[in-house]
Tab-separated table of C-alpha atoms in Angstrom:
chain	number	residue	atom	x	y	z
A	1308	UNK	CA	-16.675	2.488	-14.845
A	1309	UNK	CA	-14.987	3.938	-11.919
A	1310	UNK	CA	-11.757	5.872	-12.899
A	1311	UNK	CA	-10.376	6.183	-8.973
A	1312	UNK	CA	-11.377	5.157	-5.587
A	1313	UNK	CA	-13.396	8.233	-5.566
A	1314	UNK	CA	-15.582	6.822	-7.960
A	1315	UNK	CA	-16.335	3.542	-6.484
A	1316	UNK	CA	-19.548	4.053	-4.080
A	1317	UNK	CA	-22.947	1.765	-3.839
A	1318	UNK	CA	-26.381	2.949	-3.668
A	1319	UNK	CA	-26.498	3.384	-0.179
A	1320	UNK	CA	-23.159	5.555	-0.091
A	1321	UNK	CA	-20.828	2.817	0.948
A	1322	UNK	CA	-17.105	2.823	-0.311
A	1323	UNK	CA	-17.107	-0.564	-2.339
A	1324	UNK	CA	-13.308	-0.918	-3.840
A	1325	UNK	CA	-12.912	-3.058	-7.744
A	1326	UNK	CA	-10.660	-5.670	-7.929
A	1327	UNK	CA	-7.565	-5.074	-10.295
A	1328	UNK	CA	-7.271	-6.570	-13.503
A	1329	UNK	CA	-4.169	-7.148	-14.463
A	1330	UNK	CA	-3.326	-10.622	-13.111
A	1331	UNK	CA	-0.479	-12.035	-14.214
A	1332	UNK	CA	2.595	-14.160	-12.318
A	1333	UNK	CA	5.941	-13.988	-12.744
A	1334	UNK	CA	7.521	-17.607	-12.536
A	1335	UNK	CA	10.438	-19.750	-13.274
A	1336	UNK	CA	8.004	-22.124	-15.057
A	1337	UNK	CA	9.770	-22.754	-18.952
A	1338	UNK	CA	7.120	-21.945	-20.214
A	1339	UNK	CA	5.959	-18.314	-17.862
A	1340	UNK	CA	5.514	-16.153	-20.103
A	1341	UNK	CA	7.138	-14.054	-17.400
A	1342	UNK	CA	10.694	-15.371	-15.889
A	1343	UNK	CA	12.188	-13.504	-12.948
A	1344	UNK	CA	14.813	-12.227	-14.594
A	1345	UNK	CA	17.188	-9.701	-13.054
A	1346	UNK	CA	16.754	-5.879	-14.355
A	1347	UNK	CA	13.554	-7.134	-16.644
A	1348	UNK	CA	10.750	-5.116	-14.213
A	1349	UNK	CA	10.002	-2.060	-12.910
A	1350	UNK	CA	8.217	-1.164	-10.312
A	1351	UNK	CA	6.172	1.914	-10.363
A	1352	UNK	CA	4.665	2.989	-6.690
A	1353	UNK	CA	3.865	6.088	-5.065
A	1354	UNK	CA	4.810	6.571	-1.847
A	1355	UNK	CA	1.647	7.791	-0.741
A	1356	UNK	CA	-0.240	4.400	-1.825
A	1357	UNK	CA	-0.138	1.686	1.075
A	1358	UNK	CA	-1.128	-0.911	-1.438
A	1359	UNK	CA	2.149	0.119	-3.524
A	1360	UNK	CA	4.013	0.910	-0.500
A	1361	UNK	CA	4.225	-3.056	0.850
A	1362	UNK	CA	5.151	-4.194	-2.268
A	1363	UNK	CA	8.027	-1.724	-2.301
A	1364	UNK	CA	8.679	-2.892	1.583
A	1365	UNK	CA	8.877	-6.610	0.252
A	1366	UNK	CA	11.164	-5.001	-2.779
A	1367	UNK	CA	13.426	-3.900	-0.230
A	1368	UNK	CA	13.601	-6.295	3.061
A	1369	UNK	CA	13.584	-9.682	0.359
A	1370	UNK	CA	17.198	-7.588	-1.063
A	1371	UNK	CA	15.798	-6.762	-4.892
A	1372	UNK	CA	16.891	-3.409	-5.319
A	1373	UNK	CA	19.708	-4.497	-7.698
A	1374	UNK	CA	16.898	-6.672	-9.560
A	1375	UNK	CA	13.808	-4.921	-9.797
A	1376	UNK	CA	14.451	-1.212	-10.244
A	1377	UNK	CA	11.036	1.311	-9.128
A	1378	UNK	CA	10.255	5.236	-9.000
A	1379	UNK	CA	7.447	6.728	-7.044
A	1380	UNK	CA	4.856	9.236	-8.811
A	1381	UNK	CA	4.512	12.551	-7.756
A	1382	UNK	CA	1.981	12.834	-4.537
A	1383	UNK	CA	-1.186	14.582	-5.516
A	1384	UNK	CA	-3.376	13.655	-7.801
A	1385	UNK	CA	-3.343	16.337	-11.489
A	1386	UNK	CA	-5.563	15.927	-14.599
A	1387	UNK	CA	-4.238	12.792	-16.721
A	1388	UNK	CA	-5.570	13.697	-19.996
A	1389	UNK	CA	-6.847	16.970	-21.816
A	1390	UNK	CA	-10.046	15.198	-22.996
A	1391	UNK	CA	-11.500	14.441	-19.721
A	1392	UNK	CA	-11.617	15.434	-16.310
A	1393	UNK	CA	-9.923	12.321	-14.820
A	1394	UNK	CA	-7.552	13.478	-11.693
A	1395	UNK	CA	-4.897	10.740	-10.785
A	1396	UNK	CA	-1.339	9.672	-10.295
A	1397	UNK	CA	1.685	11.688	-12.567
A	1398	UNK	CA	5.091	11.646	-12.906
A	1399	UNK	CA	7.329	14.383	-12.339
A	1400	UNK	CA	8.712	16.448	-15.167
A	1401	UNK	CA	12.257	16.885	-13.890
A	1402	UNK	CA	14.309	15.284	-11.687
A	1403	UNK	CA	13.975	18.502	-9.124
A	1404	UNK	CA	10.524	19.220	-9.224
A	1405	UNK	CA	9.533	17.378	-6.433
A	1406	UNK	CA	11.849	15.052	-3.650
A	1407	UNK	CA	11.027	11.337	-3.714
A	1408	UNK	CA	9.382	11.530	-7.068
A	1409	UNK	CA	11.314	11.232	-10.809
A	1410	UNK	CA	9.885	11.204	-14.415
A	1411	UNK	CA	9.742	8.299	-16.120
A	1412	UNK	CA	12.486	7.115	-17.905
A	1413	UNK	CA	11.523	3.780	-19.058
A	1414	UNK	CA	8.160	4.869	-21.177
A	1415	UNK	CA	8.392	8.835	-20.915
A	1416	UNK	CA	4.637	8.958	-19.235
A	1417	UNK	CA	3.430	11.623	-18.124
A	1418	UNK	CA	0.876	10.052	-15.957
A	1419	UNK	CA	0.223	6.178	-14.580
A	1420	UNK	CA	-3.200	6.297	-16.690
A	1421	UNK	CA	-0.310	6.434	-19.856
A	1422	UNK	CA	1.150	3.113	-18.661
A	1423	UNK	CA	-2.408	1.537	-18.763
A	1424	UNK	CA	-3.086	2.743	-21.974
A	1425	UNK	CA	0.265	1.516	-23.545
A	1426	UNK	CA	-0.743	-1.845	-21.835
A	1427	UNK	CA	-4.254	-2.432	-23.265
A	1428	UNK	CA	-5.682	0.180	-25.835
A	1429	UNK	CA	-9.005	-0.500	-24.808
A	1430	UNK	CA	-8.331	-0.076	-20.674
A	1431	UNK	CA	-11.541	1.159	-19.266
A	1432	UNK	CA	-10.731	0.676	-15.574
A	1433	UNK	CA	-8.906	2.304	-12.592
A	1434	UNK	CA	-5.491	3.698	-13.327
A	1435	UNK	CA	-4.369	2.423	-9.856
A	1436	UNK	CA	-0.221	1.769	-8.162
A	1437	UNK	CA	1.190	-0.271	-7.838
A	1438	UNK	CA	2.477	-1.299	-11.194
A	1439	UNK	CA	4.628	-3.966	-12.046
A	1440	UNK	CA	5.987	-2.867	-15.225
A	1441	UNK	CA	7.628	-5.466	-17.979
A	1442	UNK	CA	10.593	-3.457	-19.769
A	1443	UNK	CA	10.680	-6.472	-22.273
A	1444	UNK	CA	7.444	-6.824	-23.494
A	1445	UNK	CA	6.322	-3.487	-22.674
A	1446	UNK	CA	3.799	-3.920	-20.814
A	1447	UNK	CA	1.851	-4.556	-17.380
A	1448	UNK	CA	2.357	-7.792	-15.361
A	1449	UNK	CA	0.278	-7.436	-12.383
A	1450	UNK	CA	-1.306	-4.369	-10.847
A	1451	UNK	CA	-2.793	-6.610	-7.766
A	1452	UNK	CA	-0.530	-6.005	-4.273
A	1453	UNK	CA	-1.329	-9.164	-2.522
A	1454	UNK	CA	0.131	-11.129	-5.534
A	1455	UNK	CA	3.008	-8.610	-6.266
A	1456	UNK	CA	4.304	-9.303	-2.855
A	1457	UNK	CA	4.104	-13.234	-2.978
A	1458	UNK	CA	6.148	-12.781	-6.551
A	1459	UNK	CA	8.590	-10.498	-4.542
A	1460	UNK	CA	8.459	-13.455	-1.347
A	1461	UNK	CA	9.256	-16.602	-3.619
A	1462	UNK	CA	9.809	-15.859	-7.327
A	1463	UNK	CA	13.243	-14.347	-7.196
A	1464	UNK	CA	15.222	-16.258	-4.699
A	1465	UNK	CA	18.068	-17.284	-6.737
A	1466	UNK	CA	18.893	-13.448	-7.771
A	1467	UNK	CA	17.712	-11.818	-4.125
A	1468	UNK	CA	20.189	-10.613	-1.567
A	1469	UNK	CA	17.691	-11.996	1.341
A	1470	UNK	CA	16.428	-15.540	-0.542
A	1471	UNK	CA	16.029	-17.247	2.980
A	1472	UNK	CA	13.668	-14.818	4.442
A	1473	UNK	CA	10.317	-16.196	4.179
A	1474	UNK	CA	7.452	-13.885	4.810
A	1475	UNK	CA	4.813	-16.414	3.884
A	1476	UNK	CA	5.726	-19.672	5.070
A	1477	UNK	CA	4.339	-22.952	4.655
A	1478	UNK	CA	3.329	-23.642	8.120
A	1479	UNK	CA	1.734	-20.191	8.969
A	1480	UNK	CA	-0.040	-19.777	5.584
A	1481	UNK	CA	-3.505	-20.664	7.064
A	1482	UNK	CA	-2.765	-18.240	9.885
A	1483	UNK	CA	-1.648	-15.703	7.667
A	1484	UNK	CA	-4.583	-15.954	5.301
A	1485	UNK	CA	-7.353	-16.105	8.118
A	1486	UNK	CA	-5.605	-12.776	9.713
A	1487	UNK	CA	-5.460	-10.956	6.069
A	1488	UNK	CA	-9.270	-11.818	5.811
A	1489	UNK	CA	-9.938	-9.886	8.800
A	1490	UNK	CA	-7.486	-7.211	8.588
A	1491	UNK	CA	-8.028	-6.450	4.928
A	1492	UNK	CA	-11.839	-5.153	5.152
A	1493	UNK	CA	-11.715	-4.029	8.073
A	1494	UNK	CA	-8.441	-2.022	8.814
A	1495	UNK	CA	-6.407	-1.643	5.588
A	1496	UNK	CA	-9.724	-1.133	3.302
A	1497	UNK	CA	-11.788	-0.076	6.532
A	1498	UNK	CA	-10.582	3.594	6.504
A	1499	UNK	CA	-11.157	4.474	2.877
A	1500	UNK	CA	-15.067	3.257	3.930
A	1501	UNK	CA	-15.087	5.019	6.508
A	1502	UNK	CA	-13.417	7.959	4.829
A	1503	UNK	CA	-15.682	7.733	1.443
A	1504	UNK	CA	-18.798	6.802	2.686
A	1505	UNK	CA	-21.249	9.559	1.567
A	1506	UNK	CA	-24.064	8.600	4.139
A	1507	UNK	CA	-23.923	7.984	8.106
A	1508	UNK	CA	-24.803	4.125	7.655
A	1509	UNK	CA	-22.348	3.274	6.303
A	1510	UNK	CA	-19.799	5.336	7.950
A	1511	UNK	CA	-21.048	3.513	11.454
A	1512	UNK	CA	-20.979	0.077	10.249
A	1513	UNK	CA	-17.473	0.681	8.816
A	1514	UNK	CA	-15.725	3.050	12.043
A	1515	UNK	CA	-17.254	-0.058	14.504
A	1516	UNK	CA	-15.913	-2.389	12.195
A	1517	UNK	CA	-12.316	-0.939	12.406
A	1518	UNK	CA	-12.100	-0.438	16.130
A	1519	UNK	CA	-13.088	-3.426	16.651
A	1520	UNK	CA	-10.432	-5.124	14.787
A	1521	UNK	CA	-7.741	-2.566	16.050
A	1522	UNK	CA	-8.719	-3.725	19.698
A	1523	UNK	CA	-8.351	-6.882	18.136
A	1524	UNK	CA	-4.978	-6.676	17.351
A	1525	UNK	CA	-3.864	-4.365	20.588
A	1526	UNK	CA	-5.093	-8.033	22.336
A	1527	UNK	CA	-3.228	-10.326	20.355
A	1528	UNK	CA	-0.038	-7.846	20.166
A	1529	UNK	CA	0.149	-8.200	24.594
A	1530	UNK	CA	0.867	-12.161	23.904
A	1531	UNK	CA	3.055	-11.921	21.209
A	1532	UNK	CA	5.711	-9.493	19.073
A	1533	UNK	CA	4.026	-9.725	15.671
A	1534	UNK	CA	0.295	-10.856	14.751
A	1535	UNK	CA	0.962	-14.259	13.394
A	1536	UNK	CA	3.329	-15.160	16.382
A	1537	UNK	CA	7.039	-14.088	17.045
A	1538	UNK	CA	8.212	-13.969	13.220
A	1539	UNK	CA	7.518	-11.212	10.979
A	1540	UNK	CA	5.336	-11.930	8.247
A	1541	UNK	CA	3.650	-10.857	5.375
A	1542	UNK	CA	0.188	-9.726	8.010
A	1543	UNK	CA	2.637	-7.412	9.141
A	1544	UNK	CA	3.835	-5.708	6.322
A	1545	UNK	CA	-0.339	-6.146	5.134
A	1546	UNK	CA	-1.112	-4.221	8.417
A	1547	UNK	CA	2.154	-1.919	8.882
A	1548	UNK	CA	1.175	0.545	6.027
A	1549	UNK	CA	-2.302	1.381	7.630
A	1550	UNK	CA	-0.828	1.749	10.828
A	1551	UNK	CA	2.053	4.201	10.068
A	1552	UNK	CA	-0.495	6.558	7.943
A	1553	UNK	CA	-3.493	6.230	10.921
A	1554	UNK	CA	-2.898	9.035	13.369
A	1555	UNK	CA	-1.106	11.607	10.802
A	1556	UNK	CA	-4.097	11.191	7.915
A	1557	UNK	CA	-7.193	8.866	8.524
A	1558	UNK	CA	-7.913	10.228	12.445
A	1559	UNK	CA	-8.162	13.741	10.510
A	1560	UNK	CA	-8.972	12.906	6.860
A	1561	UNK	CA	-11.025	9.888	7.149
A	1562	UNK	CA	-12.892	10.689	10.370
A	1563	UNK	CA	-11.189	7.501	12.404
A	1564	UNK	CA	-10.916	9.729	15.597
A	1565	UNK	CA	-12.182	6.939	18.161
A	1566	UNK	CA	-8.406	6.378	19.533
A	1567	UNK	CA	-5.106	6.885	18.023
A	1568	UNK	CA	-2.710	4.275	17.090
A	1569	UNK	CA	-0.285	5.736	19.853
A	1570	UNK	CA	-2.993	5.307	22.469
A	1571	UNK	CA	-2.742	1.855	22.183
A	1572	UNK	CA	0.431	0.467	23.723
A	1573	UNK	CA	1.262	-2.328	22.131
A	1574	UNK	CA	-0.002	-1.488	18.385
A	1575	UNK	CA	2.230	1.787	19.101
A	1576	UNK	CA	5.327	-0.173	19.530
A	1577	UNK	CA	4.621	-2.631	17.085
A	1578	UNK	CA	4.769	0.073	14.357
A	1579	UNK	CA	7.878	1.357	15.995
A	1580	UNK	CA	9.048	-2.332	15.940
A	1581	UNK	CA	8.209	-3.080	11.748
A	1582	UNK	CA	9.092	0.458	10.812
A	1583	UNK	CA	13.146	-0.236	12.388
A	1584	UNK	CA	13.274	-3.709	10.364
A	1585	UNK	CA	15.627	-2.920	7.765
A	1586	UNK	CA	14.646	-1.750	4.647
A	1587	UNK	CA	11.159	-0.554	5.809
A	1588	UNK	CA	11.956	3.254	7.117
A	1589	UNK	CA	12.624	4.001	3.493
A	1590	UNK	CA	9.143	2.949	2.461
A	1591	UNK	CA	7.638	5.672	4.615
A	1592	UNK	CA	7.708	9.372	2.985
A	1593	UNK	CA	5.572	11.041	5.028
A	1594	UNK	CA	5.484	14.138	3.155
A	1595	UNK	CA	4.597	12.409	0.202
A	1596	UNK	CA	1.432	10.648	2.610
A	1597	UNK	CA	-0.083	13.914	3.758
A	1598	UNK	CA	-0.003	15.586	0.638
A	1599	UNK	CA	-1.623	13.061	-1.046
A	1600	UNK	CA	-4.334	12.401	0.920
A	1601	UNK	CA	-4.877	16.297	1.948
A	1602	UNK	CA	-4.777	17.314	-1.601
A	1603	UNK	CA	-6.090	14.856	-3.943
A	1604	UNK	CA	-9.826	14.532	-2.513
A	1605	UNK	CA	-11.591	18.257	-2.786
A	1606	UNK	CA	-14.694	16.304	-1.557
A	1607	UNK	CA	-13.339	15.632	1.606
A	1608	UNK	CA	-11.255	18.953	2.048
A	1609	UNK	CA	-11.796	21.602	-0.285
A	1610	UNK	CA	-9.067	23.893	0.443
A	1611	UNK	CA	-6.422	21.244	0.405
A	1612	UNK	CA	-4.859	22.667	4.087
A	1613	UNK	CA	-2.400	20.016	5.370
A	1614	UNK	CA	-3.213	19.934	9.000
A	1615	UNK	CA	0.374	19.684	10.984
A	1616	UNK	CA	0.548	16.988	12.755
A	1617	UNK	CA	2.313	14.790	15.741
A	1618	UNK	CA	5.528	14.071	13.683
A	1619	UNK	CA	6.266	10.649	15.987
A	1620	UNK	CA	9.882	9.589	15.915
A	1621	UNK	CA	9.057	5.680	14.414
A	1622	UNK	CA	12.520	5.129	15.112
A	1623	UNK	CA	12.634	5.918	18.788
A	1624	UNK	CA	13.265	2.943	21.202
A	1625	UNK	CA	10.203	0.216	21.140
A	1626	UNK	CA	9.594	-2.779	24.019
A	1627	UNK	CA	8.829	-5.611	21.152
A	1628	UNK	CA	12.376	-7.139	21.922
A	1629	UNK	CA	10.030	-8.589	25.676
A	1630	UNK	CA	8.650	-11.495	23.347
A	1631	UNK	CA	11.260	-13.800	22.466
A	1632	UNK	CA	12.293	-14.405	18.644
């Protein structure tokens, strides 16, 4: 059983991710076994994590802070357990030791892999973020992104400070599920295979793959300001987090060196554009990013050196404002 994305390679050397398992909703159903209740969840992220980092983004732009409290991990990846040799995601052990990240005052873990363990005894899979964290019952409610972020969109309207933005709405659904099946395996999962691939194969398939669909959306972003039409949306958010982390880790660290994301005009600005909504600057610790990624896989780089990158100004002036609203 794969204990970290690490783990998770095929026979031929091809990153293949697992699907997370802990699947519940929240809803205002009587009988949800899970009401959206203000000041009942938690959310636990790190910063690092794009999957945990557009929940976070959905925390923040829907208006939850006051709801749904969260706390970020510490960046790079330490031993979770004395009996094994499993490396993943820990908490800090004082308020000071490191900026952006905080112990954990709700369950006093010392690591993520705790929180799964408190959830299910028996828990023999990844010990992935982002969490959604029950205070009540004590346990996990969903550790699956995509469905943490529709929760976060719909489920607490009546307590949110932003209940009538919309990020997946009714009548651009289909368009917003045909662009996440695209986007998903080829961009937002497409660097980790071609990062983790282990043989050239699969590497190729997956680098063609990606530049395809970036020139893809360079295309789509000259007709329009966001890539399901002039409204922000949840395939923004989706496609944001891979965007912001592409030319300071994955051109480097994952081997995407083709093109940069600020050699392509219009996917440039876009970032610029969905980084300056409000709410979503916050989301972006890029301190927390590079250390991560530099220092948690001694496969890829040994020596852990943090190369020092472009350090773009995301909230410098953008030309998205051409497209009409």
């Amino acid at each position: 059983m794969a204990r970290s994305a690490l783990d998770e390679m095929s026979d031929t050397g091809a990153f293949q991710r697992t699907a997370s398992t802990f699947r519940n909703f929240i809803s205002p159903d009587p009988n949800s076994q899970f009401p959206p209740e203000s000041g009942r969840y938690h959310l636990y992220i790190s910063y690092a994590c794009p999957w945990a980092s557009r929940c976070l983004a959905f925390l923040n732009v829907k208006g939850l802070q006051k709801a749904i409290s969260f706390s970020s991990t510490k960046p790079i990846w330490e031993r979770t357990s004395q009996n094994d040799e499993h490396m993943g995601w820990v908490f800090a052990a004082t308020e000071t030791e490191e900026a952006g990240a905080e112990p954990d005052h709700l369950n006093g873990a010392k690591s993520v892999r705790d929180l799964y363990e408190l959830a299910s005894t028996n828990y023999s899979g990844k010990y992935t973020v982002p969490v959604l964290w029950d205070k009540k019952l004590k346990t996990i409610v969903n550790n699956e992104s995509s469905e943490i972020i529709r929760m976060f969109n719909t489920e607490f309207n009546e307590i949110a400070e932003n209940p009538t933005l919309d990020l997946y709405p009714v009548h651009l659904q289909a368009e917003i599920d045909k662009t996440n099946e695209w986007i998903y395996p080829a961009i937002n999962n497409g660097v980790y295979r071609c990062g983790f691939a282990k043989k050239q194969g699969p590497y190729d398939e997956a680098v063609k793959e990606l530049y395809e669909a970036l020139d893809k959306c360079e295309e789509i972003l000259g007709k329009q300001r966001y890539i399901c039409g002039n409204t922000v949306t949840e395939a923004d958010i989706r496609l944001f987090v891979t965007l912001i982390r592409f030319d300071e880790v994955y051109v480097v660290h994952f081997k995407c060196n083709k093109k940069m994301i600020r050699e392509y005009p219009n996917l440039f600005n876009y970032t610029k554009d969905v980084f300056q909504i409000p709410g979503m600057s916050s989301t972006v610790n890029m301190a927390h990013i590079k250390r991560h990624y530099y220092g948690s896989h001694p496969s890829i780089n040994p020596f852990g050196i943090i190369p020092i990158g472009s350090d773009i100004d995301y909230s410098s002036p953008h030309d998205r404002d051409r497209f009409s609203a």
